[in-house]
Short mmCIF file of C-alpha atoms in Angstrom, two decimals:
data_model
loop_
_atom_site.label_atom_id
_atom_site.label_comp_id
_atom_site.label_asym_id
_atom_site.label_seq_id
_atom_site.Cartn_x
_atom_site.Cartn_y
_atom_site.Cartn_z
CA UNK A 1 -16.53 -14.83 -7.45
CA UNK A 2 -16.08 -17.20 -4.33
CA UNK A 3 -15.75 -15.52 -0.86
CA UNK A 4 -11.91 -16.79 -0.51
CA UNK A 5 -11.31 -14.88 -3.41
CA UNK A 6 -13.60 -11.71 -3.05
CA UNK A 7 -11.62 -11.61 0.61
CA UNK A 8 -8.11 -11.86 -1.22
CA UNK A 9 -9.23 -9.45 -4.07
CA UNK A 10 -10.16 -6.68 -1.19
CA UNK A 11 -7.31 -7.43 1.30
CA UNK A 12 -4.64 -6.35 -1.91
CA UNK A 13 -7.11 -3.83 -3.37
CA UNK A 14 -7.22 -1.79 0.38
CA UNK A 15 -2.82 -2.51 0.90
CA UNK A 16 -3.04 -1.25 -2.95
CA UNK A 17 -4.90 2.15 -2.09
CA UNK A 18 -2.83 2.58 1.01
CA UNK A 19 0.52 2.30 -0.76
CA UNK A 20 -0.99 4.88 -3.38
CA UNK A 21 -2.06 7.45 -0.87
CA UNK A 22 1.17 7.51 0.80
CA UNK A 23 2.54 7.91 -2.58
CA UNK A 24 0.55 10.48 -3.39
CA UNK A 25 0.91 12.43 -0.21
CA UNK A 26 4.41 12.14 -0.04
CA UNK A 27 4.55 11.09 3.14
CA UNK A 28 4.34 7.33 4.66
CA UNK A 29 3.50 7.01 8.46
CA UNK A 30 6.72 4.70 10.23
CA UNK A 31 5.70 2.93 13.38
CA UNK A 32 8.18 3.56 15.95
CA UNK A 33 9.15 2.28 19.61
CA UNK A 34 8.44 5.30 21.60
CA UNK A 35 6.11 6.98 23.89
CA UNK A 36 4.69 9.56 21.91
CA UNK A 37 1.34 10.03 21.27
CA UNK A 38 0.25 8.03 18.64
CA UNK A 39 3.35 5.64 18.10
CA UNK A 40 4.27 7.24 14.93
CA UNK A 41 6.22 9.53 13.11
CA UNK A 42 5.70 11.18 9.70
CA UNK A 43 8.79 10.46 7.09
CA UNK A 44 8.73 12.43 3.77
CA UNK A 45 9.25 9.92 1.07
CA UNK A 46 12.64 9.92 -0.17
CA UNK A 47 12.94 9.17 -4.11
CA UNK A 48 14.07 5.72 -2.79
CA UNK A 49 11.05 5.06 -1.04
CA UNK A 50 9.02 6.05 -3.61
CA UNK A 51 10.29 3.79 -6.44
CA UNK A 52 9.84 1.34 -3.38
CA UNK A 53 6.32 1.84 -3.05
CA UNK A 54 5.35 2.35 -6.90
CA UNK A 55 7.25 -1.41 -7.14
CA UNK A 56 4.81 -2.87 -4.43
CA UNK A 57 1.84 -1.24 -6.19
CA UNK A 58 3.04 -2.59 -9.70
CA UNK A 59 3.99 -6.11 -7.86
CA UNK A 60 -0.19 -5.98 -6.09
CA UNK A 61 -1.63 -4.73 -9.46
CA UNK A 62 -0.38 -7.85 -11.06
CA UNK A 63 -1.54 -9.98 -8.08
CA UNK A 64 -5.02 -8.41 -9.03
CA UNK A 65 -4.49 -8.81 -12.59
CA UNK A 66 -3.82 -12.76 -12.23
CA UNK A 67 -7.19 -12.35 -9.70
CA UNK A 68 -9.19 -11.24 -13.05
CA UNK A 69 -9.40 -7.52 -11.44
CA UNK A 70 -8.12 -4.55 -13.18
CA UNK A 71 -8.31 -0.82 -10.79
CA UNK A 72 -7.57 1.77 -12.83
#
């Protein structure tokens, strides 16, 4: 596998596993424009959000699939 590709291959594998966590937390961390502590705040995921982010992980699985990666 070339580098270019290995690089592209881990950059949607990683968004992939970060979309599923939140997913499977059921919570997503929002960045925010305000002075607390860390920046953020912690949003339950509405059912909304979660077809949202089960689309995005559907739409980077097939991005990996056209890659010649399969995660289970």
């Amino acid at each position: 596998m070339r580098l270019d590709k290995l690089a592209m291959v881990n950059r949607i594998a990683t968004e992939r596993a970060d979309l599923k966590q939140q997913l499977d937390h059921g919570k997503i961390e929002v960045a925010i424009n305000c002075r607390t502590q860390d920046g953020t705040f912690t949003q339950l995921v509405t059912p909304v959000v979660r077809e949202e982010l089960r689309s995005r992980i559907r739409a980077l699985d097939a991005d990996l699939k056209a890659l010649g990666v399969v995660i289970s």
